[in-house]
Coordinates of C-alpha atoms in Angstrom, one line a residue:
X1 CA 18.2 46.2 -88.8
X2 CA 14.3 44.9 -88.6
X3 CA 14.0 41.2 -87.1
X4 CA 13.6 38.9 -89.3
X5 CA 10.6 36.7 -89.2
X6 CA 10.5 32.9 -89.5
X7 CA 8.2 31.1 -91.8
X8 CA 4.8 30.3 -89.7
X9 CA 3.2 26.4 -90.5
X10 CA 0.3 26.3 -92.9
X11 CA -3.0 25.8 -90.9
X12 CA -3.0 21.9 -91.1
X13 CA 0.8 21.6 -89.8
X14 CA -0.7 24.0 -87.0
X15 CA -3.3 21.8 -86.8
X16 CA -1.5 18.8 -86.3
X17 CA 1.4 19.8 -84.5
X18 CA 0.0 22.2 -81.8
X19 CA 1.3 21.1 -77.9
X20 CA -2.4 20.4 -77.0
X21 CA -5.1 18.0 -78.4
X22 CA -7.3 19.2 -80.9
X23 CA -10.4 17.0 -81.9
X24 CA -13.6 18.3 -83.7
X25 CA -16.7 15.6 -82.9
X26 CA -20.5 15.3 -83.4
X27 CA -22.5 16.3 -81.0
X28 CA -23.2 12.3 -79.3
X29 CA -19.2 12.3 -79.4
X30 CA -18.0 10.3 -82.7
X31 CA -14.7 11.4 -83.6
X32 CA -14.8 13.5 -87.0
X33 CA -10.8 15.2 -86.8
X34 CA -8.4 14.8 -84.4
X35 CA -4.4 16.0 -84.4
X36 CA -1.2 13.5 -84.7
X37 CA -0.4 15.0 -81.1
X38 CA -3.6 13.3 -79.5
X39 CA -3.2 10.5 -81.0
X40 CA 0.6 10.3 -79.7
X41 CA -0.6 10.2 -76.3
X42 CA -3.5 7.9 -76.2
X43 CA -1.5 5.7 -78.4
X44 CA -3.5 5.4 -81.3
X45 CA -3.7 6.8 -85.4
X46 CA -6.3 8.9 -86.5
X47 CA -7.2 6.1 -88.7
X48 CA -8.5 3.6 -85.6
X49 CA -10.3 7.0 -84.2
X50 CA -12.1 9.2 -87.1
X51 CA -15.6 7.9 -87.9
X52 CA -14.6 4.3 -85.5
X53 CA -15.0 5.7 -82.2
X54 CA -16.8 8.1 -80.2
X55 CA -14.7 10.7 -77.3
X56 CA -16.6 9.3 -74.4
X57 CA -15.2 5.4 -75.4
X58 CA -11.8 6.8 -74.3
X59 CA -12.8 7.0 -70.9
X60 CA -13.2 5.4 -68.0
X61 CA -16.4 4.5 -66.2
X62 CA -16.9 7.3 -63.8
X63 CA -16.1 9.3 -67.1
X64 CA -18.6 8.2 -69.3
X65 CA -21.5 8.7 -66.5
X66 CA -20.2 12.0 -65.9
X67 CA -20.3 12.8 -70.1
X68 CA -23.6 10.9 -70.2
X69 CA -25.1 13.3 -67.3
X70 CA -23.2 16.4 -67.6
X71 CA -21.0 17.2 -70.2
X72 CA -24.0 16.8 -73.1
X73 CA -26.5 18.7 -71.0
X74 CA -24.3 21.7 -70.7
X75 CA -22.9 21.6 -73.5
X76 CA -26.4 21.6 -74.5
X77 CA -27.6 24.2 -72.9
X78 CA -24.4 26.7 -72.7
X79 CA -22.6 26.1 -75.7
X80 CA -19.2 25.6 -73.8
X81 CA -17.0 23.8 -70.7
X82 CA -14.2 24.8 -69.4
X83 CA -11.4 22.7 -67.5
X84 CA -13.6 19.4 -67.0
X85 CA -11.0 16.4 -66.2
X86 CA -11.2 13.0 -67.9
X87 CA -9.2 9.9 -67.2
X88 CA -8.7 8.4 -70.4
X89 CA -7.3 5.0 -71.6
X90 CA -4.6 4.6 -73.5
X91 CA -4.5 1.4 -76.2
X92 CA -1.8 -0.4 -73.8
X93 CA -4.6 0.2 -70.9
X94 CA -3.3 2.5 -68.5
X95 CA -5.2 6.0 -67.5
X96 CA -4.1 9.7 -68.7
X97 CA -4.9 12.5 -66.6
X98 CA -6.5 15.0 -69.4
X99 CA -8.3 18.8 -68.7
X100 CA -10.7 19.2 -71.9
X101 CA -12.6 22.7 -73.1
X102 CA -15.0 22.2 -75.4
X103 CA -17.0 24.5 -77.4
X104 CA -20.2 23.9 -79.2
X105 CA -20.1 25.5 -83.2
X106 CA -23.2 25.1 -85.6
X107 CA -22.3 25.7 -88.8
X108 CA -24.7 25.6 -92.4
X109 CA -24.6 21.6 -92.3
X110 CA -25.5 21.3 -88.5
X111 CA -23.8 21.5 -85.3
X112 CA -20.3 19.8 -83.7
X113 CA -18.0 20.0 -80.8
X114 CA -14.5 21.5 -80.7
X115 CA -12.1 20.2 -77.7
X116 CA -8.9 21.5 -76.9
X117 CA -7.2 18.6 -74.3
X118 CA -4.2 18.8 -72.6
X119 CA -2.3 16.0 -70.3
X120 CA -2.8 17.3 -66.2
X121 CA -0.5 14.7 -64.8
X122 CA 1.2 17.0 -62.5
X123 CA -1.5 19.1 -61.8
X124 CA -3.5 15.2 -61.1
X125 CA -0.4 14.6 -58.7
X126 CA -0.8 18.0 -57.3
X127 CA -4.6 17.7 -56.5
X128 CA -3.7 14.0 -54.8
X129 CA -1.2 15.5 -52.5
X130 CA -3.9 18.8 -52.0
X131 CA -6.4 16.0 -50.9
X132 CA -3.9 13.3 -49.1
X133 CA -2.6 16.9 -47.1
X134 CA -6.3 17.8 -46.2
X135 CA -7.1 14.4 -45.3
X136 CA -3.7 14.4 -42.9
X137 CA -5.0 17.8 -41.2
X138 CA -8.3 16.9 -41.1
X139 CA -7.1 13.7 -38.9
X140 CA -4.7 16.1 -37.1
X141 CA -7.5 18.2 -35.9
X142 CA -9.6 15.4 -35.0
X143 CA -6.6 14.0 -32.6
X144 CA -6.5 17.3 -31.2
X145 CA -9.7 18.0 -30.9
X146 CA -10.2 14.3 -29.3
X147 CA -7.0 14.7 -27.1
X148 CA -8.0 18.1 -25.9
X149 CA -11.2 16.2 -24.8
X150 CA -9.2 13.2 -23.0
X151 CA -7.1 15.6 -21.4
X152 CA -9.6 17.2 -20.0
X153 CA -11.6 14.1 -19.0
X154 CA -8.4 13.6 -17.3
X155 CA -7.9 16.3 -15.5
X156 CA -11.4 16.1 -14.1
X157 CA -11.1 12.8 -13.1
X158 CA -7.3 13.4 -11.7
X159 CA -8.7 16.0 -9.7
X160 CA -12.2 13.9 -8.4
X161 CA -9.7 11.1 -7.4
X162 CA -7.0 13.5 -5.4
X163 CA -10.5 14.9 -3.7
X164 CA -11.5 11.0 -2.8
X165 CA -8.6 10.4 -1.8
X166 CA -7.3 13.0 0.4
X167 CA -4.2 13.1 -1.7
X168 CA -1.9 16.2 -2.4
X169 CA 0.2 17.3 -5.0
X170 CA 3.7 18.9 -4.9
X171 CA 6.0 19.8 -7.4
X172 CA 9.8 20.5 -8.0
X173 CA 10.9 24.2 -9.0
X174 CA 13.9 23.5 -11.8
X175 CA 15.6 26.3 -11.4
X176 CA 15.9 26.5 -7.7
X177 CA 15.4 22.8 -7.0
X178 CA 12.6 23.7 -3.8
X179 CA 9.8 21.4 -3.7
X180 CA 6.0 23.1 -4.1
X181 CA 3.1 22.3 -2.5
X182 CA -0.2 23.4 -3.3
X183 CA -2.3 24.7 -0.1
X184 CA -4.2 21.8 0.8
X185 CA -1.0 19.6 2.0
X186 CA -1.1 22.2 5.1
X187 CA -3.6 19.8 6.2
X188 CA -1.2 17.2 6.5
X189 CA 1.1 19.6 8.8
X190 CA -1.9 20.2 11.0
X191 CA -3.7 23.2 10.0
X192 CA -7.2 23.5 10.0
X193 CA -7.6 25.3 6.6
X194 CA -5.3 25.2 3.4
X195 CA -2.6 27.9 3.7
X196 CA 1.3 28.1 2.1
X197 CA 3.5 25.5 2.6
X198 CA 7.1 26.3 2.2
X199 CA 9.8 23.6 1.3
X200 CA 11.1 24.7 4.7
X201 CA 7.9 24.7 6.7
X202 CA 7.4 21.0 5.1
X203 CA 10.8 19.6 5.4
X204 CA 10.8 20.9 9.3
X205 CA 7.8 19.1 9.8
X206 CA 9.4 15.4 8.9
X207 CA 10.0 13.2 12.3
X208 CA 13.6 13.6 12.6
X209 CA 14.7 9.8 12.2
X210 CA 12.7 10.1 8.6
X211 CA 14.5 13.3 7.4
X212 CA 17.6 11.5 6.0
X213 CA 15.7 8.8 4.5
X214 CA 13.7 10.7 2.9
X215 CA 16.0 13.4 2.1
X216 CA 18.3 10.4 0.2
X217 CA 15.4 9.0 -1.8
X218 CA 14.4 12.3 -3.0
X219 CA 18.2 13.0 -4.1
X220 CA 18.1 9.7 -5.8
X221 CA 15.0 10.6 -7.8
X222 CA 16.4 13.9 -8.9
X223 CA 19.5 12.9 -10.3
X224 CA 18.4 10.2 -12.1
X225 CA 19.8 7.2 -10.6
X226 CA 16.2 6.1 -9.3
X227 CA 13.4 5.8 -11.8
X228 CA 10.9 7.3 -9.6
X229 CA 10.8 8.3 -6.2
X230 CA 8.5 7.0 -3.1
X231 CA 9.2 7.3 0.7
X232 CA 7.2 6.5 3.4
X233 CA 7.8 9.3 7.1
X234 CA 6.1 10.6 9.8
X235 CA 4.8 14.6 10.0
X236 CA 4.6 16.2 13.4
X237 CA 1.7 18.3 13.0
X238 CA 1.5 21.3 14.8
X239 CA -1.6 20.3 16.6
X240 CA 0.7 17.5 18.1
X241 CA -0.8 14.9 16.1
X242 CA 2.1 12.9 14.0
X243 CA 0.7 11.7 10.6
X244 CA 1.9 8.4 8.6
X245 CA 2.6 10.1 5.1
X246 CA 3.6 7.8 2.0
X247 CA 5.2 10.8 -0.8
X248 CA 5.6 9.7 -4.1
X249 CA 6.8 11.2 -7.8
X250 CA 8.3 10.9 -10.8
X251 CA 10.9 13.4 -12.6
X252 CA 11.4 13.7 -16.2
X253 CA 14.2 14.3 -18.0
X254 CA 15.9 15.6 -21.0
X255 CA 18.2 13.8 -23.7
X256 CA 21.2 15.4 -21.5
X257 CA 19.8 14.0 -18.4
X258 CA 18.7 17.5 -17.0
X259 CA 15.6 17.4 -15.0
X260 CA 12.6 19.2 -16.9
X261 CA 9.5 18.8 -14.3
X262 CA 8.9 17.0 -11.6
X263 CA 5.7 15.7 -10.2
X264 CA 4.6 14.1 -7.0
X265 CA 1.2 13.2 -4.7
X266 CA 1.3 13.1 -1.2
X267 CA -1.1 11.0 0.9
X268 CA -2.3 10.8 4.6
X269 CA -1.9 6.6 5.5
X270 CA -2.1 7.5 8.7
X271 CA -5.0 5.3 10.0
X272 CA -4.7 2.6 7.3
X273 CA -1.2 2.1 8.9
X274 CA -2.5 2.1 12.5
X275 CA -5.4 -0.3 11.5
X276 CA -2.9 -2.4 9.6
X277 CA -0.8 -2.6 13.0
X278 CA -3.6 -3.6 15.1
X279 CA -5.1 -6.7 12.9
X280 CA -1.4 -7.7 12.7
X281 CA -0.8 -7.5 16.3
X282 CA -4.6 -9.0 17.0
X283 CA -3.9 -12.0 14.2
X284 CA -0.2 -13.1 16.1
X285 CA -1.9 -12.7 19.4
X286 CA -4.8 -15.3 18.0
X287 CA -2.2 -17.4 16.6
X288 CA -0.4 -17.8 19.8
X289 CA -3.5 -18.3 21.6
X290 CA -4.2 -21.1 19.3
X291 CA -0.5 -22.9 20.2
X292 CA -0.7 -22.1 23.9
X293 CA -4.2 -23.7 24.4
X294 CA -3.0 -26.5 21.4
X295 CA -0.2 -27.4 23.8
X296 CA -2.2 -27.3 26.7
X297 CA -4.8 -29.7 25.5
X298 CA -2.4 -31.9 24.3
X299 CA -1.5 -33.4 27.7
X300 CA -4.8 -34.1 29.2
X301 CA -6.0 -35.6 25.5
X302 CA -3.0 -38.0 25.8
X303 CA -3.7 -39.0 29.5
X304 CA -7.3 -39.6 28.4
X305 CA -6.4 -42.1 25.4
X306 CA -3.6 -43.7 27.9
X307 CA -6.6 -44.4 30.1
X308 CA -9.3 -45.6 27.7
X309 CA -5.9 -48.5 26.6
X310 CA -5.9 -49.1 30.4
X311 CA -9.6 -49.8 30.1
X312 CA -10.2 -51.7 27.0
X313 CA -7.6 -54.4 28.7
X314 CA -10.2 -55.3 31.4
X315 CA -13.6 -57.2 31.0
X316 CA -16.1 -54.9 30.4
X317 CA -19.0 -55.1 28.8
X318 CA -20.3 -55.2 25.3
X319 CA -22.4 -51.7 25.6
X320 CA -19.2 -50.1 27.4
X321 CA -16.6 -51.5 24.6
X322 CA -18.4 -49.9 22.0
X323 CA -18.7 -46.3 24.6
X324 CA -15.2 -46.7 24.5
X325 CA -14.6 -47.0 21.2
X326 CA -16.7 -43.8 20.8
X327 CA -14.1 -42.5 23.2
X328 CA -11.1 -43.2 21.8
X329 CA -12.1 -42.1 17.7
X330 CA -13.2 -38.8 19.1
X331 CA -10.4 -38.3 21.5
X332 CA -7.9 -39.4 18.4
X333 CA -9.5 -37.4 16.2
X334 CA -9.3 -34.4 18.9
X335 CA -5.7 -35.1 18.9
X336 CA -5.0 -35.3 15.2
X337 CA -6.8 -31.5 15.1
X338 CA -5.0 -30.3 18.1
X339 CA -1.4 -31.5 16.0
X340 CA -2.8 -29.7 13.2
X341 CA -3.3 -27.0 15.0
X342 CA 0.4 -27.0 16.9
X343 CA 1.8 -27.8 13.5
X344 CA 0.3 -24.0 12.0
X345 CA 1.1 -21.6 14.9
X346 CA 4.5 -23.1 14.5
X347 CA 4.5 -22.7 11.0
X348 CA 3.1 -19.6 10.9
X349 CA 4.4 -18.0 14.5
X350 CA 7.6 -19.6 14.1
X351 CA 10.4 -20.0 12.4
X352 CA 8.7 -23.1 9.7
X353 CA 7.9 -26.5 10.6
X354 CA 10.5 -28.4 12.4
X355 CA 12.2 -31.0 10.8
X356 CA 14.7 -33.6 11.5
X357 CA 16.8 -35.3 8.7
X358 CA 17.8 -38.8 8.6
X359 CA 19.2 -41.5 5.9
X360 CA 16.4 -43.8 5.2
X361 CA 14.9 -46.0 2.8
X362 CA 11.9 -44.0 1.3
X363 CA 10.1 -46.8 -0.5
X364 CA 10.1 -48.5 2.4
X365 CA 8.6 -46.1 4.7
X366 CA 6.1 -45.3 1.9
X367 CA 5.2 -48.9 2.0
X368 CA 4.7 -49.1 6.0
X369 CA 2.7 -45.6 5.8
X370 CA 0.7 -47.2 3.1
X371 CA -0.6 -50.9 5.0
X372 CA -1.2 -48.5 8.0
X373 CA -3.7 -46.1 5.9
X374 CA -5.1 -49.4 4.6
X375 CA -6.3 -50.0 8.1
X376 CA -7.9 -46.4 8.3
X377 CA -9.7 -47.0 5.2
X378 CA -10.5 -50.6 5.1
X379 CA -13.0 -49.4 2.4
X380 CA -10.6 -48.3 0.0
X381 CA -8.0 -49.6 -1.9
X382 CA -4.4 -47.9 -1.9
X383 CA -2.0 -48.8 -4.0
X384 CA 2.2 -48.4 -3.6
X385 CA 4.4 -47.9 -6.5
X386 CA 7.8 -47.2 -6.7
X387 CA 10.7 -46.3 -9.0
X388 CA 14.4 -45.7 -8.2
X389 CA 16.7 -46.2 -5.7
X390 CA 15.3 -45.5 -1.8
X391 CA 17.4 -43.9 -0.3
X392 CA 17.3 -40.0 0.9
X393 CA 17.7 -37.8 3.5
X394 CA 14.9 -36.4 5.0
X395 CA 13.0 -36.5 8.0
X396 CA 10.7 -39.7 7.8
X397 CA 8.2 -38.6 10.2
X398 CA 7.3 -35.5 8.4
X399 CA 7.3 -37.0 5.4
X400 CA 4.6 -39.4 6.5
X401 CA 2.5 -36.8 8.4
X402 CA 2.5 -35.3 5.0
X403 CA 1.9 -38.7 2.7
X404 CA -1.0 -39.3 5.8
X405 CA -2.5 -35.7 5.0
X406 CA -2.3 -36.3 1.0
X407 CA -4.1 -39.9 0.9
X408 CA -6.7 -38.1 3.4
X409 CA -7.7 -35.3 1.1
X410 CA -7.8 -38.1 -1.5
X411 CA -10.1 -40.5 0.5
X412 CA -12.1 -37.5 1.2
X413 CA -13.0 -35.9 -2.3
X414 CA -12.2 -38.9 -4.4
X415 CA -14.1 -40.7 -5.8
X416 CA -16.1 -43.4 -2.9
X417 CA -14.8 -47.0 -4.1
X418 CA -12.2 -45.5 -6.2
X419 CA -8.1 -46.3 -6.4
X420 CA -6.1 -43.8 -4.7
X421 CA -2.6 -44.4 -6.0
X422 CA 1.0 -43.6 -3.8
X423 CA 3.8 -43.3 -6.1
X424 CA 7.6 -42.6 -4.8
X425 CA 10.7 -42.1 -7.1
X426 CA 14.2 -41.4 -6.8
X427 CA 16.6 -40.0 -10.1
X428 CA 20.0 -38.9 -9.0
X429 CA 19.2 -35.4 -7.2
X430 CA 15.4 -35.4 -6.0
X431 CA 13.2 -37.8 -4.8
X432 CA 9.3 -37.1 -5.4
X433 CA 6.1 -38.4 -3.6
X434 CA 2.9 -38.5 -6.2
X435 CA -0.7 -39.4 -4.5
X436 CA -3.1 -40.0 -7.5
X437 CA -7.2 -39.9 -7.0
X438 CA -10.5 -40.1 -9.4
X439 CA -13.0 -38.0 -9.0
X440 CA -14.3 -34.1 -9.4
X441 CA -11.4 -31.9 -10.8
X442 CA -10.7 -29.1 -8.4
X443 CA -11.3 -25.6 -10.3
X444 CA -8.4 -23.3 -11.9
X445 CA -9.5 -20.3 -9.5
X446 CA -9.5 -23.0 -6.8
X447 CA -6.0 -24.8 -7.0
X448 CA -4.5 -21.2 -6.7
X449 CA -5.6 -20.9 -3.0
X450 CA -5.6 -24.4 -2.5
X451 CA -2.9 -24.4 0.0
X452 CA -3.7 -21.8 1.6
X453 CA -4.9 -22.6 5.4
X454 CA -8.9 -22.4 6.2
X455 CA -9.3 -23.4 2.5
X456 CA -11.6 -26.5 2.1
X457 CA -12.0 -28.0 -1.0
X458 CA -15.4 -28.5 -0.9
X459 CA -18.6 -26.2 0.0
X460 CA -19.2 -26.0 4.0
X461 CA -22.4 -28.0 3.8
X462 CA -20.8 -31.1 2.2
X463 CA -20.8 -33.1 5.6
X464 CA -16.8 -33.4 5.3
X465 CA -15.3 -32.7 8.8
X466 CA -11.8 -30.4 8.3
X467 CA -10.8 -27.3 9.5
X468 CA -8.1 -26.6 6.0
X469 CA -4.9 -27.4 7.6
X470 CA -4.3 -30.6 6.0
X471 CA -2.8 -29.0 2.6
X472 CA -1.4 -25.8 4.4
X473 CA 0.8 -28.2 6.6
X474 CA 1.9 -30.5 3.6
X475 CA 3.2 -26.7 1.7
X476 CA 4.8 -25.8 5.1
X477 CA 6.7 -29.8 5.2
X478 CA 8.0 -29.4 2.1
X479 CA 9.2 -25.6 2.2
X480 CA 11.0 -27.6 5.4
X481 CA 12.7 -30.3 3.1
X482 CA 13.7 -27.3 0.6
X483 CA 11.1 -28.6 -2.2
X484 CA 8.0 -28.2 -2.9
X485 CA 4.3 -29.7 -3.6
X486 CA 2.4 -29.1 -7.1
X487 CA -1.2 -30.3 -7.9
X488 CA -2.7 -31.0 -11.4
X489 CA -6.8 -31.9 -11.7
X490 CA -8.5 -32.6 -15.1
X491 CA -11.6 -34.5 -16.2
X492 CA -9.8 -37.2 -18.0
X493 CA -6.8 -38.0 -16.1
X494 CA -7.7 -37.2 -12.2
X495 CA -6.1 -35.3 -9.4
X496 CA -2.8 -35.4 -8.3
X497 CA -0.1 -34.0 -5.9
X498 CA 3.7 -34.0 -6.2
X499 CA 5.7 -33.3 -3.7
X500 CA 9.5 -33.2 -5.1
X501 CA 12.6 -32.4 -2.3
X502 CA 16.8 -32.9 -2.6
X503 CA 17.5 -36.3 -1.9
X504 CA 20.3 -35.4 -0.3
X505 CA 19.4 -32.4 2.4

């Protein structure tokens, strides 16, 4: 039985009903026919687009430049496009992805344009992704490229640095858990020239009162349970020489906490740990020197000031009195340095400053230390002020060796003429000594070493006499009373130390 054919649409129905957009213009673009299906999608009727409005109106900026500079010309000159995209507006403003052809005809009455459009939006979408997915492996290869570079930057420099420093790698074999070392550590057993180290050769080599240690640290690091490994043994070499080595590395693991690779750098501190030794052992045997001959000096200073009292009782004359006077400031001040002195080694040698605590009234014996600095610095004006109940324990002696010290670094980079201000307060726990000055602020980078000893606070040529134990003793005094001593310096409000301690030791 033959198929039976449908009815086919007249030419207009075709016309107007065809998937695609159909439009016939002039050749400048005014509209002269265009299908119902068109005008669906840009959202318009013919009747706002025949004779009204030209194709490249429809479009958007970059559009009409490119009709303006290309689509006319070749249409001019070939008669035809092919598969040129537009974005073009729809009444309600938004942009429609559209691929035109367009074919020149010249017929008896002149020539005009015949475009066939149709919507690309996914083939727009496509071409975005096409570009965004270049763009992503275009930056891909650049990383690559770039960390291919930095890796081997790396490696060069790695490898420059392990030849600087005379350091060696090793490495952990997974499967069989034996360490690796590359030739060169053979140097570190002794040998003249790089040659194979075994794990057994190596671990042979290691003093015999290091192998545990080391042997436990290493476990540690393998395992897991230490992040990272470093031990620090002695090698016997076989050219007898034993060699200080300090072995480090770092494992890595997997999700499972199976060991995937592990790394490690070995390095000869032999000498540094010698030279290290020595200056230790050289700086105690300085800093005992300094106590024994301290001590010594002590005696004979205080038999000399015990005779010059002995002196100053008799008649004497007016040219001896003042001799003597000469006499007894630099003995005293002799003295003072030589406590200083006694008070560092002990500090520093020993076991801390000395201390001996007591109940007493604190704003009391801030108050008696206070009229006696008055009367070293009859220039000056101190003032006392006090808040709180006085009493503590403490040891009162220290505390005003340590007031003494304070109000002396005041007087000497204060301000000449200005107040230096002593406060002391009690609240129920701690008690707190504040001595308050004008004058230069000390620097940030300064106050950081401040109490540090043979640290002056001003430049050596300022005609100051100290030797920087003042502020070094004052930290070690209140470390003693289990406090400790702060300072603050700024433009606007002054310098200041605070020294807070238990009131109850």
């Amino acid at each position: 039985m033959p198929e039976q054919l449908p009815t086919l649409p007249g030419a207009e129905q075709l016309f107007e009903e065809f998937p695609s957009g159909l439009l016939v213009t002039s050749t400048t673009g005014l509209i002269l026919k265009v299908n119902r299906t068109f005008c669906t999608w840009v959202g318009m009727p013919a009747e706002e687009l025949v004779g009204l409005k030209r194709l490249q109106e429809l479009f958007t900026m970059g559009g009409r430049i490119f009709h303006q500079t290309h689509w006319l010309p070749t249409l001019q000159m070939q008669g035809s496009l092919s598969e040129v995209k537009f974005e073009v507006r729809h009444k309600d403003g938004r942009t429609i992805p559209m691929m035109m052809n367009a074919i020149r005809r010249v017929g008896a009455s002149g020539s005009y344009d015949e475009i066939a459009v149709a919507v690309a939006e996914e083939r727009n979408k496509y071409e975005r992704e096409l570009v965004a997915a270049r763009k992503r492996a275009d930056e891909l290869v650049l990383k690559e490229r770039s960390a291919q570079e930095d890796l081997t930057i790396s490696q060069a420099r790695l490898r420059q640095a392990l030849r600087i420093g005379a350091l060696f790698l090793w490495e952990v074999d997974v499967a069989s858990g034996r360490r690796r070392y590359e030739d060169e550590a053979a140097r570190l057993l002794g040998f003249e020239a790089p040659r194979a180290v075994t794990d057994v050769m190596y671990a042979g080599a290691i003093a015999p009162h290091d192998r545990e240690k080391e042997a436990e640290a290493f476990a540690h690091a393998i395992d897991g349970t230490l992040d990272g490994y470093q031990c620090t043994y002695r090698l016997n070499g076989v050219d007898g020489v034993q060699r200080t080595v300090v072995s480090s590395g770092q494992g890595f693991f997997d999700q499972e906490g199976a060991l995937i690779q592990f790394v490690g750098i070995l390095s000869d501190v032999t000498e540094p740990t010698r030279q290290r030794a020595l200056a230790e052992d050289r700086a105690l045997f300085a800093e005992q020197m300094v106590g024994i001959v301290s001590h010594d000096l002590r005696n004979p200073l205080s038999a000399i000031l015990m005779g010059i009292k002995l002196l100053a009782h008799e008649e004497t004359a007016p040219g001896k009195v003042r001799v003597l006077g000469h006499v007894t400031s630099s003995a005293t001040r002799a003295q003072r340095l030589i406590e200083e002195l006694l008070d560092f080694t002990q500090a520093r040698v020993g076991r801390g400053i000395a201390v001996v605590p007591r109940p007493f009234d604190l704003h009391a014996c801030i108050a008696t230390i206070v009229e006696e600095l008055a009367l070293a610095f009859p220039d000056r004006k101190i003032v006392h002020q006090r808040l709180g109940e006085g009493q503590v324990v403490a040891d009162p002696d220290r505390i005003a060796q340590l007031v003494g010290n304070l109000v002396g670094n005041a007087m000497a980079y204060g301000t000449p003429g200005g107040t230096v201000t002593v406060s002391s307060s009690t609240d129920q726990v701690t008690a707190s000594l504040r001595v308050h000055n004008t004058g230069d602020t000390i620097p940030d980078v300064q106050i950081a070493s401040l109490f540090e000893p043979m640290v002056r606070g001003v430049p050596g040529d300022s005609g100051i006499r100290s030797v920087g134990l003042g502020l070094y003793i004052v930290k070690a005094i209140a470390a003693a009373h289990r406090g400790g001593v702060t300072v603050t310096s700024s433009r606007g409000r002054g310098t200041e130390f605070v020294f807070t301690f238990p009131r109850i030791s």
